[in-house]
XYZ file of C-alpha atoms in Angstrom:
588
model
C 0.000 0.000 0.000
C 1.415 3.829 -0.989
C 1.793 6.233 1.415
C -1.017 7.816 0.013
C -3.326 5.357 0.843
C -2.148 4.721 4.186
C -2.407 8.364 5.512
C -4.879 9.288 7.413
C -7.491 11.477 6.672
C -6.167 14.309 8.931
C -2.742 14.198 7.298
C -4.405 14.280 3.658
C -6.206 16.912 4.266
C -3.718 19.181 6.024
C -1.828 18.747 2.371
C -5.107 19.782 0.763
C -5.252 22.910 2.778
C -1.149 23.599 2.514
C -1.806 23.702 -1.253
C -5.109 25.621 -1.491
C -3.394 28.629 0.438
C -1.184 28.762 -2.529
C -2.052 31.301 -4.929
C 0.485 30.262 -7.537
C -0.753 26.818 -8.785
C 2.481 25.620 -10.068
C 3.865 25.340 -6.105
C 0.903 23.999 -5.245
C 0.929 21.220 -8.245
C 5.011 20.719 -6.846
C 3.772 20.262 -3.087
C 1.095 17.578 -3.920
C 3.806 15.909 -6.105
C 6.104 16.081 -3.047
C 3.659 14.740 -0.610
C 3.450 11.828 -2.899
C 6.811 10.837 -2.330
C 6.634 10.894 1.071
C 8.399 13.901 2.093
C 7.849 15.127 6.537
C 5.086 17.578 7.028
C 7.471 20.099 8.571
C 9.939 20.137 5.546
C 7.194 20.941 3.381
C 6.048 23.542 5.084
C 9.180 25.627 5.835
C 10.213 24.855 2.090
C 7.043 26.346 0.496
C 4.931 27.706 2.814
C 6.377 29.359 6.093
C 4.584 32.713 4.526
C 1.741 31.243 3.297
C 0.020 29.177 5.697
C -1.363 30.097 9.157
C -0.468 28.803 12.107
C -3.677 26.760 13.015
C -2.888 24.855 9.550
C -1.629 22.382 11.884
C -4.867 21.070 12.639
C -7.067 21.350 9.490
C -10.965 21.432 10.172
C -12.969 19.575 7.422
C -15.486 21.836 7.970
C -13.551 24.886 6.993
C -11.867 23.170 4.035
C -15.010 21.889 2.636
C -17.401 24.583 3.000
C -14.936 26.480 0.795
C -15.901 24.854 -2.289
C -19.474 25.026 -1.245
C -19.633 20.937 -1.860
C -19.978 19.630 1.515
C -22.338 17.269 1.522
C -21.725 16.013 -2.156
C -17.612 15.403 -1.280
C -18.469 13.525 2.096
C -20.804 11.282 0.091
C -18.794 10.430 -2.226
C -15.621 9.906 -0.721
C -17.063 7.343 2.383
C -13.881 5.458 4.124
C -11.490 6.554 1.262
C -9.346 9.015 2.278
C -7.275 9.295 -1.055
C -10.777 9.537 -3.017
C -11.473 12.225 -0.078
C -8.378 14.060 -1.089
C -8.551 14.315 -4.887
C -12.334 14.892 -4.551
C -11.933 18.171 -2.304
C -9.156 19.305 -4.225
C -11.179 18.698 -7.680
C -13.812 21.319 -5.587
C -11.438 23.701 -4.497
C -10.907 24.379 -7.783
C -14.127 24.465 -9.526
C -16.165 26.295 -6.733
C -18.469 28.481 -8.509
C -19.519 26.355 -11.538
C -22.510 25.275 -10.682
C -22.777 22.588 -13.448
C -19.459 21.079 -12.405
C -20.813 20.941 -9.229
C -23.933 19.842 -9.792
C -22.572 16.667 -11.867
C -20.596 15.526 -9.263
C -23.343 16.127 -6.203
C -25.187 13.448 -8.867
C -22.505 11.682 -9.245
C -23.098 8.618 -5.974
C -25.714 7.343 -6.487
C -26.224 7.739 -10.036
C -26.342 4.416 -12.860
C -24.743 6.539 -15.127
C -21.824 7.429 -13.070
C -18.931 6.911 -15.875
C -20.589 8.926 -17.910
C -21.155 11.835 -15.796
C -17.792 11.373 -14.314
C -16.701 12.191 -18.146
C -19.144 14.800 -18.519
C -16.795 16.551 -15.205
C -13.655 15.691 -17.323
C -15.157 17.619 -20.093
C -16.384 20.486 -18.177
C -12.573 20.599 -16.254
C -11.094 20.290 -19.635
C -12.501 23.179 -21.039
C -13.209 25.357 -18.305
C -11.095 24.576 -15.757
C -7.967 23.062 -17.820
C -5.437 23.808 -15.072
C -7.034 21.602 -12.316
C -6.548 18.690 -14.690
C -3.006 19.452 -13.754
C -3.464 19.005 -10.285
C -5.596 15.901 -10.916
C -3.331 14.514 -13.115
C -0.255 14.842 -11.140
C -2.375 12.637 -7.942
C -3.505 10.247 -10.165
C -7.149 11.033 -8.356
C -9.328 10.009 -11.598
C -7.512 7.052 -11.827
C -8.189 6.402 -8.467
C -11.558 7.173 -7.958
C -12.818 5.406 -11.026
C -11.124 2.372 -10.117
C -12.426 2.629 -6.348
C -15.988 3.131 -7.861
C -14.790 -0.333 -10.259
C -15.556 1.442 -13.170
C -11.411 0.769 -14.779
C -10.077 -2.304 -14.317
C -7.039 -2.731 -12.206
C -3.638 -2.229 -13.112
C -2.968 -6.333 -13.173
C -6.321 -6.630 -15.430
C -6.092 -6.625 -19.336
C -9.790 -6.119 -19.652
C -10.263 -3.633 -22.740
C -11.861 -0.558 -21.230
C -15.271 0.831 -22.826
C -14.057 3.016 -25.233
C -17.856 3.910 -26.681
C -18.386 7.227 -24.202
C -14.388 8.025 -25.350
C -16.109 8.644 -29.109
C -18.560 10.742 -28.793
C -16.620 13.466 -26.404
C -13.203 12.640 -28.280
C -11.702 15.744 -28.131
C -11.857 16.359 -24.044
C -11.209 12.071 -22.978
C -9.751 10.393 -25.377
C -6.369 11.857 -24.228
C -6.627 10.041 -20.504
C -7.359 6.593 -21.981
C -3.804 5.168 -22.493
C -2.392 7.111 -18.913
C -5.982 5.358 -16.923
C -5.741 2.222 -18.834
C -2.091 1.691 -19.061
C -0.280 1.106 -15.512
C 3.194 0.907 -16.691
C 2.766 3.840 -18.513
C 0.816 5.941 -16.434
C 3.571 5.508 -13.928
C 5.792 6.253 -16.527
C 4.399 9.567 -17.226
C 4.290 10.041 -13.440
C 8.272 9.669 -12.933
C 8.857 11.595 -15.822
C 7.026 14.679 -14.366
C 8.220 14.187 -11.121
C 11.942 14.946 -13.059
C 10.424 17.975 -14.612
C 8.889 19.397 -11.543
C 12.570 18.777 -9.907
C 13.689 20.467 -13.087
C 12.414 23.125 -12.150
C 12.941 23.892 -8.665
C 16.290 24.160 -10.137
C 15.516 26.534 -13.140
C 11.823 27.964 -12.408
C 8.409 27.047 -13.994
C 8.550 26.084 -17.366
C 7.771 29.224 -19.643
C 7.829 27.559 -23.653
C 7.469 24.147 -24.834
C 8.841 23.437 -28.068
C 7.587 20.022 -30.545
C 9.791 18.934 -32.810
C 8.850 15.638 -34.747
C 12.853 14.260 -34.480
C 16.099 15.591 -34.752
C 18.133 14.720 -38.136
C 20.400 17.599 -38.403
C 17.693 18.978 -41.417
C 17.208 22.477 -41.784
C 13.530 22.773 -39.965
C 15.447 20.863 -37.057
C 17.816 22.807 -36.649
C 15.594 26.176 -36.465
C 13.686 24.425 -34.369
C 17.116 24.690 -32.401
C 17.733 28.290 -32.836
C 13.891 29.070 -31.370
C 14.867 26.539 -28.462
C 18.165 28.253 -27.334
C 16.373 32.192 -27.550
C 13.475 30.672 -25.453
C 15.847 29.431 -22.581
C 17.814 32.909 -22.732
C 14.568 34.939 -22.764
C 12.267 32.770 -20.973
C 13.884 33.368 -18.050
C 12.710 29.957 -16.804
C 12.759 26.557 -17.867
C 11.691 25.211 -21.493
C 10.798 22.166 -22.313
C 11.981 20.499 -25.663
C 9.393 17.407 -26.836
C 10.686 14.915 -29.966
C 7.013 13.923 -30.727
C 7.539 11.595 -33.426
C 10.636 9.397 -33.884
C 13.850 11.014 -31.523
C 16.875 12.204 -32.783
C 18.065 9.943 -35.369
C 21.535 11.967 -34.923
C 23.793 12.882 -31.700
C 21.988 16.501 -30.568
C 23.663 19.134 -30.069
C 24.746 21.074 -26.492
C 21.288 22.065 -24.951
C 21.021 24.855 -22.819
C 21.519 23.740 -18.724
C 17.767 25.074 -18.449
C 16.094 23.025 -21.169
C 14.500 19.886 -20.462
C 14.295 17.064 -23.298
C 11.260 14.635 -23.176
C 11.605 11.979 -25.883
C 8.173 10.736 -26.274
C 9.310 7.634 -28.161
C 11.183 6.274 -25.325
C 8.129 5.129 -23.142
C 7.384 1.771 -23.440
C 4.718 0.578 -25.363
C 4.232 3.914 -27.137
C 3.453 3.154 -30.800
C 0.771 5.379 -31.951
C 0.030 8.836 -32.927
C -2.765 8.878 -29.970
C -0.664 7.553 -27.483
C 1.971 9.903 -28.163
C -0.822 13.229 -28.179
C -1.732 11.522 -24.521
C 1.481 12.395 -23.583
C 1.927 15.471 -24.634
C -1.670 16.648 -23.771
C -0.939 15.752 -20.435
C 2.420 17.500 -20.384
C 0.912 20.251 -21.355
C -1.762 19.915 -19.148
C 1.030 19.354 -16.455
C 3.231 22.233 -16.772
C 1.201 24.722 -18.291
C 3.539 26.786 -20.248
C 3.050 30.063 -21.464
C 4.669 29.433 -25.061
C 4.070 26.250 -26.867
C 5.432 26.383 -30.510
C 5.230 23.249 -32.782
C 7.798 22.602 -35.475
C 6.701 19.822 -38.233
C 5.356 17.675 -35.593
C 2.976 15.953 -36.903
C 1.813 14.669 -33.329
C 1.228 18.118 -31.899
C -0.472 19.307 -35.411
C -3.104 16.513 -34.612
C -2.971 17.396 -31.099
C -3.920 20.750 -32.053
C -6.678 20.213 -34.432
C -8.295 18.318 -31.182
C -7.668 20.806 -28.344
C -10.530 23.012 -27.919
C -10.448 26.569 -28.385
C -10.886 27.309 -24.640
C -7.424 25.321 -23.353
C -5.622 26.798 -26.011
C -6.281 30.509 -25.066
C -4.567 30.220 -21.793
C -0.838 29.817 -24.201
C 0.682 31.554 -26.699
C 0.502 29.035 -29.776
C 3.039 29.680 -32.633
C 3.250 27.025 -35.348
C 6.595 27.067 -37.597
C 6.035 26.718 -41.338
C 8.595 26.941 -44.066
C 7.486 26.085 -47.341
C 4.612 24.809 -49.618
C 5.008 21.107 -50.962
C 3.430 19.894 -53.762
C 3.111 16.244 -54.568
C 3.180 16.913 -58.434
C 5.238 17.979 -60.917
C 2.666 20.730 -62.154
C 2.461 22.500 -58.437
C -1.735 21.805 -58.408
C -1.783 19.333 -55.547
C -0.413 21.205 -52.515
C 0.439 18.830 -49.318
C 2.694 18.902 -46.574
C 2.428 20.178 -43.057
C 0.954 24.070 -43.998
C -1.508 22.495 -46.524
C -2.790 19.968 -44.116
C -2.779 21.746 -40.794
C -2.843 25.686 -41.132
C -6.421 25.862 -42.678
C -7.733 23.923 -40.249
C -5.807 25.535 -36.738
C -5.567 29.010 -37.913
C -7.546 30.497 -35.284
C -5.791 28.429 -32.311
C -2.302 29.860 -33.401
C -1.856 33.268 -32.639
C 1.559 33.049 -34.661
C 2.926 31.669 -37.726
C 6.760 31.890 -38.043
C 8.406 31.419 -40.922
C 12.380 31.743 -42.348
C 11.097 33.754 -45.981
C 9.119 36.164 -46.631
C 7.599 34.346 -49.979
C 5.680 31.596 -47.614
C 4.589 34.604 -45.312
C 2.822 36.504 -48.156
C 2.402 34.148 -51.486
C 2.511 30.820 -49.395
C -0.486 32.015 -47.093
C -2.400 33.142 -50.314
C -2.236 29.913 -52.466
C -3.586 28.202 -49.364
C -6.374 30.878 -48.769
C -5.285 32.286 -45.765
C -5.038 35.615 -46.793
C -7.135 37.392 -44.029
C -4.712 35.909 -41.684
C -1.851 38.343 -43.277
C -1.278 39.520 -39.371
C -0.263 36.352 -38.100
C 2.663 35.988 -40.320
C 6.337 36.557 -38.914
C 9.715 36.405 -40.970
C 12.591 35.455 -38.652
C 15.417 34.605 -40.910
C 17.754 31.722 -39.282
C 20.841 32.599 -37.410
C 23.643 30.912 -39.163
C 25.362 28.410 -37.040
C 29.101 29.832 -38.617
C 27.918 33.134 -37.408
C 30.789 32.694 -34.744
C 33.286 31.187 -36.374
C 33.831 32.485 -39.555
C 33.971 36.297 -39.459
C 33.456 39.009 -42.274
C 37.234 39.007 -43.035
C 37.401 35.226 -43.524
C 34.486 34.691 -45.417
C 36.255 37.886 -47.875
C 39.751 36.500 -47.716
C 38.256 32.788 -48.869
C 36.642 34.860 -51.845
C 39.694 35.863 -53.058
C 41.577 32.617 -52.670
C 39.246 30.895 -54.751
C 39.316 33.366 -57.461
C 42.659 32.879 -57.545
C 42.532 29.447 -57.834
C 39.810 29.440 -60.315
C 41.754 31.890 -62.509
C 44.590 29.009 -62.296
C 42.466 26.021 -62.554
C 41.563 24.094 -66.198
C 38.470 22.777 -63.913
C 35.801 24.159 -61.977
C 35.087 22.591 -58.645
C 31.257 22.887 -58.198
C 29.621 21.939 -54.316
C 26.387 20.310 -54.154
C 25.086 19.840 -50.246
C 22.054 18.065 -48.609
C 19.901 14.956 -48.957
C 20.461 12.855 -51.996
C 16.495 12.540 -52.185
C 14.073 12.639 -55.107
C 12.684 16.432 -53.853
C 16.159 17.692 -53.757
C 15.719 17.482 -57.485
C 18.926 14.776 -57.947
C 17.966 14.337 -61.852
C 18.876 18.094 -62.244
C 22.260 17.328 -60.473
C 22.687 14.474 -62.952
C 22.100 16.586 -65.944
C 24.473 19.125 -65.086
C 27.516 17.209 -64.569
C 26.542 15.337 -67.596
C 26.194 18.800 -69.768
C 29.575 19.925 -67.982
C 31.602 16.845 -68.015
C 34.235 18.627 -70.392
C 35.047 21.647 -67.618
C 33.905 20.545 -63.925
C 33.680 18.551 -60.884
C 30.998 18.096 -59.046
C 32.018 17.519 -55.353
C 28.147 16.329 -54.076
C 28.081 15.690 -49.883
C 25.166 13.992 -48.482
C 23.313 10.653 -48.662
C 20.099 9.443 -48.713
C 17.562 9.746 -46.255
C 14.361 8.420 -47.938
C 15.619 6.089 -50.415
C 19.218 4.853 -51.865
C 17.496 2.923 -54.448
C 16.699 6.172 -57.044
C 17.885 5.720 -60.718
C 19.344 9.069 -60.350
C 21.054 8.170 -57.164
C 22.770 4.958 -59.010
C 23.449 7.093 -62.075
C 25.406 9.836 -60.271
C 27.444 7.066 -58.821
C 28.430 6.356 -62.200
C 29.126 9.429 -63.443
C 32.845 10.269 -64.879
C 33.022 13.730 -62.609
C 30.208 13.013 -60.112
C 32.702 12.624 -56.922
C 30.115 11.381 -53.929
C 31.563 12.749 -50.959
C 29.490 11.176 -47.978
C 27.453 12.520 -45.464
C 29.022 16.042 -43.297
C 28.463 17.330 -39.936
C 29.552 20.554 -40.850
C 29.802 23.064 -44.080
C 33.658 23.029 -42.973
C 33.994 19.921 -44.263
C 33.675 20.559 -47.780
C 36.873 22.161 -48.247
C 38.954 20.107 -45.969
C 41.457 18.520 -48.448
C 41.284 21.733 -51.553
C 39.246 24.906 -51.948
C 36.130 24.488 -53.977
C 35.041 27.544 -56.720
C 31.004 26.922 -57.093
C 28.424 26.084 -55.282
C 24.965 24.704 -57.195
C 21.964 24.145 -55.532
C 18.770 22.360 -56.236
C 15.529 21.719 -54.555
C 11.861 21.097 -55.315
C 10.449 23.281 -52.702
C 11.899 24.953 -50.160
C 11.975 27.575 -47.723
C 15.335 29.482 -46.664
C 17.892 26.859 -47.183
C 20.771 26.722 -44.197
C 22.622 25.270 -46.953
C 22.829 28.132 -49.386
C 23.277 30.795 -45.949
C 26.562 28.655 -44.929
C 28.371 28.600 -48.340
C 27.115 32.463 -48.396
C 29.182 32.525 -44.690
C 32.087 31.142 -46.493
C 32.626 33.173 -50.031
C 31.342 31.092 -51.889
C 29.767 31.858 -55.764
C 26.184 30.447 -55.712
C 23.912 29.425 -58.432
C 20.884 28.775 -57.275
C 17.374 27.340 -58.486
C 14.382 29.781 -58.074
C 12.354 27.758 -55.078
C 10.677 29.070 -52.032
C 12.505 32.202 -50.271
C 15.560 31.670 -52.350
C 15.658 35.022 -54.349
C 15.544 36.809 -50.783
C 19.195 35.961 -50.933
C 20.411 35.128 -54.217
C 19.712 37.498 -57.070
C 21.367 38.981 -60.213
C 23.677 41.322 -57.753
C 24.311 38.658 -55.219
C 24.661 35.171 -57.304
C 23.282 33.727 -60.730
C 19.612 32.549 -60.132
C 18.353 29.459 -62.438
C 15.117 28.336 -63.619
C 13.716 25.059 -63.201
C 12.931 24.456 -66.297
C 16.223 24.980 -68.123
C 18.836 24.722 -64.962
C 21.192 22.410 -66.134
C 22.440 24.422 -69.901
C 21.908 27.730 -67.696
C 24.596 26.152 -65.309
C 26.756 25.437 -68.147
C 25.829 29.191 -69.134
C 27.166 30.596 -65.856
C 30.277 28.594 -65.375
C 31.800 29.115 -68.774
C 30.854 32.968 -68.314
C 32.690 32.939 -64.743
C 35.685 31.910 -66.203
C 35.230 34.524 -68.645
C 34.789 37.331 -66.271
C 36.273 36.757 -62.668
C 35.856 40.096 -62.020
C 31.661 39.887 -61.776
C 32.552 36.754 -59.805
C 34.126 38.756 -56.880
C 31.599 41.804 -57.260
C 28.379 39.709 -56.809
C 29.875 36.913 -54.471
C 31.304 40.151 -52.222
C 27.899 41.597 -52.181
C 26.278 38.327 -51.020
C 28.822 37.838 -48.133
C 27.223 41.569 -46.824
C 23.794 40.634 -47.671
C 24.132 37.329 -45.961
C 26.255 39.098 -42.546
C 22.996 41.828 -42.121
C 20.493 39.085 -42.794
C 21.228 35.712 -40.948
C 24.046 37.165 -37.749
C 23.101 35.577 -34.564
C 22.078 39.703 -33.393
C 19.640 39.835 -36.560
C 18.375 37.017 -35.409
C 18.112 37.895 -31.790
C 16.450 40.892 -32.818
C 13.613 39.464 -34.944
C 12.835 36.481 -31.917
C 12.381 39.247 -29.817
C 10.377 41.421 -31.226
C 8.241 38.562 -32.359
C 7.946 37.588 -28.409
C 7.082 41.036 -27.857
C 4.000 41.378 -30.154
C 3.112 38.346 -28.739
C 3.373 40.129 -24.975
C 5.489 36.809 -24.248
C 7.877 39.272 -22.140
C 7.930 42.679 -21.828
């Protein structure tokens, strides 16, 4: 038997009291998680409440705590001989004093036949009116409890299937308890896993911003996700919370701030769904109630979203992250991907959309009929990550080394970076070195991440001056044994490639294909922009006519290594986050 269940009544409720004289509900959520482990009376309250609490706390009068809630008559008959039922039941009423039709479902709730109904018809009325005493509820584990008291769930040792028929028809306020109440292993779990983030934060202060990210791969939406992460725990000003919704970091991650916690979702056992895993982080969220929750191609917290109701929603800042539009044909008619299928539909739960280019924010929003949302659109352009590294004078003095060595080479050494995947448009790549097999080199770093079975991808292998460099950590890479002249990039879609910013960072020349928010950096005075339609004899174009005229080389590449310093510094960067947080009154 827990300590919970062996305390007496007196002892339970003196906790119940400690916590309702706390005005700030996060303490009191930490004090009942506290009490559940078993910590003295006396430590508890000289920790949290030696200001708080009066002296006659000591010796708590039922009478005092339950007329409070106005619920007298409907707690005592509920709760009978069960002091733990007693305890989540008063604090349930503590909260919700006042709403008369919370109350009045659970003053029914005894000696009623339908009493797991009405006992979801209180979940739904908490969940939407009262979302923050789920948190309190939650971290007790009292509607696990008291259903399974009232034998209404089965026990943790039973595998009996529980009803799932009044789940359906209130989906979008239950159906996130039913793996935490049905699941023992897991609801315990969940329970040790917040009892590290409460301990978290006693050591860093209340979590402020949550941030979803579906998995970490080292891809560009990743690693902004990364860059919003590391402003949040320098602004926040408390602790943040980082959640890998959907499959964990497939890579090493990098350094996280000391005051960011990292909850991999996919590590609890017997997750395997997408509901399971929105149980999770519903009840996270429920949990620790942050003030910023900002989703970044999770597809768990999109579908999370779409559920929430308005109601729980408006008590957080909301700020999706969205990049780019995808189309799934050739022609550009059949728009999918994570804006397509989620910001029509959760529009008016976000009060934010951030995005890296400014031709999502304004075309991007139109093609997908958002227009009259214009005001929710923010451009943040991405901090590079060799903002620190590789200063103004370096990225100038590379320039000029590799128009040297152009002048002096017979070949051109062309970079091509990223994933070797069919939307990184790999038959372009193909044609290119094939049309400039008499002049260049195509140094190509990456692998595949989707498939390694492509045509193109086995016909690049083959190719005379296709050299297939691996897979790179770092942009630093590509010039570790010579110094490269070109760099070429392709892509189906995009947003603001990382890709094209770092060989910016570095001097490079860049020709470019016009996708997404790639003109916002490469244009006729910066670089050579391409067409899709004719990219690889314009690339041919371009190269012979560098050769020709060095001189434009340096003038444009010099003007991109300014552009790209005032556009994508770490202090630009700082500067956009924080005016963003501002407008969204996130600090002040």
């Amino acid at each position: 038997m827990s300590d919970d269940e062996s305390a007496s009544e007196a002892e339970l409720l003196y906790r119940v009291r400690l916590a309702a004289a706390i005005t700030d509900l996060f303490e009191a959520r930490r004090i009942l998680t506290r009490s559940r482990l078993g910590y003295p009376q006396e430590y508890l309250k000289s920790t949290y409440f030696h200001t708080a609490v009066s002296e006659d706390a000591a010796k708590p009068d039922l009478n005092v705590v339950v007329h409070r809630s106005r619920l007298k008559q409907s707690i005592i008959s509920i709760c009978g001989n069960s002091p733990y039922v007693l305890r989540g039941l008063i604090g349930t009423a503590r909260r919700v004093r006042g709403a008369v039709t919370a109350a009045k479902l659970i003053a029914e709730y005894p000696r009623s036949k339908r009493r797991l109904e009405i006992k979801i018809q209180i979940r739904d009325v908490l969940a939407i009116e009262f979302p923050e005493l789920l948190a309190l509820i939650r971290a007790r584990r009292a509607l696990y409890r008291v259903m399974r008291v009232r034998n209404v769930l089965p026990s943790p040792a039973s595998t009996a299937p529980y009803n799932l028929q009044h789940f359906k028809a209130r989906e979008t306020a239950t159906l996130y308890l039913y793996d935490l109440l049905n699941d023992a292993s897991m609801s315990e779990e969940f329970h040790r896993m917040l009892d590290r983030m409460l301990d978290h934060a006693a050591s860093y202060g209340r979590f402020e911003a949550c941030l979803a990210l579906n998995f970490y791969a080292g891809g560009g939406a990743e690693n902004a996700g990364l860059n919003y992460l590391h402003h949040y725990s320098i602004r926040s000003g408390g602790s943040v919370l980082l959640v890998l919704t959907d499959f964990g970091h497939r890579k090493a991650l990098p350094s996280l701030p000391k005051n960011v916690f990292l909850l991999d979702i996919g590590k609890f056992r017997g997750v395997h769904i997408s509901q399971q895993r929105q149980c999770i982080l519903f009840n996270t969220l429920i949990a620790l109630r942050p003030s910023l929750f900002h989703i970044v191609n999770s597809e768990v917290a999109w579908a999370l979203l779409h559920r929430m109701p308005v109601r729980f929603v408006s008590n957080m800042k909301v700020i999706s992250s969205n990049f780019a539009l995808q189309f799934a044909d050739p022609r550009r008619t059949n728009v999918v991907g994570y804006a397509a299928a989620n910001l029509p539909n959760c529009i008016t739960k976000l009060d934010a959309v951030v995005t890296d280019n400014r031709c999502f924010a304004t075309q991007g929003i139109k093609t997908l009929g958002l227009g009259s949302y214009q005001d929710k659109m923010h451009v943040v352009y991405n901090a590079c990550n060799l903002d620190k590294s590789v200063s103004y004078q370096d990225a100038e003095f590379l320039l000029l080394a590799r128009i040297k060595d152009l002048h002096q080479s017979s070949r051109i050494k062309v970079v091509w970076a990223g994933r070797l995947d069919e939307e990184k448009r790999i038959d372009i790549l193909l044609d290119a070195a094939r049309f400039c097999q008499g002049f260049c080199d195509f140094h190509v770093y990456g692998s595949p991440v989707v498939s390694s079975e492509m045509p193109e991808f086995e016909a690049l292998q083959k190719q005379g001056n296709v050299i297939l460099e691996g897979p790179f950590s770092s942009p630093l890479e590509w010039e570790k044994n010579d110094i490269k002249h070109v760099f070429f990039f392709t892509s189906r879609w995009e947003g603001m490639p990382n890709v094209l910013i770092e060989a910016a960072y570095l001097g490079m020349p860049i020709c470019a294909m016009n996708v997404g928010g790639v003109s916002e950096l490469i244009e006729e005075n910066t670089g050579w922009l391409i067409e899709e339609e004719c990219a690889a004899e314009d690339l041919a174009t371009i190269l012979n006519g560098m050769l020709a005229n060095l001189q434009e080389v340096e003038r444009r590449t010099r003007a991109l290594i300014r552009l790209v310093r005032f556009q994508h510094s770490r202090d630009a960067y700082a500067t956009q986050m924080d005016n963003l947080l501002k407008n969204l009154a996130f600090f002040s």
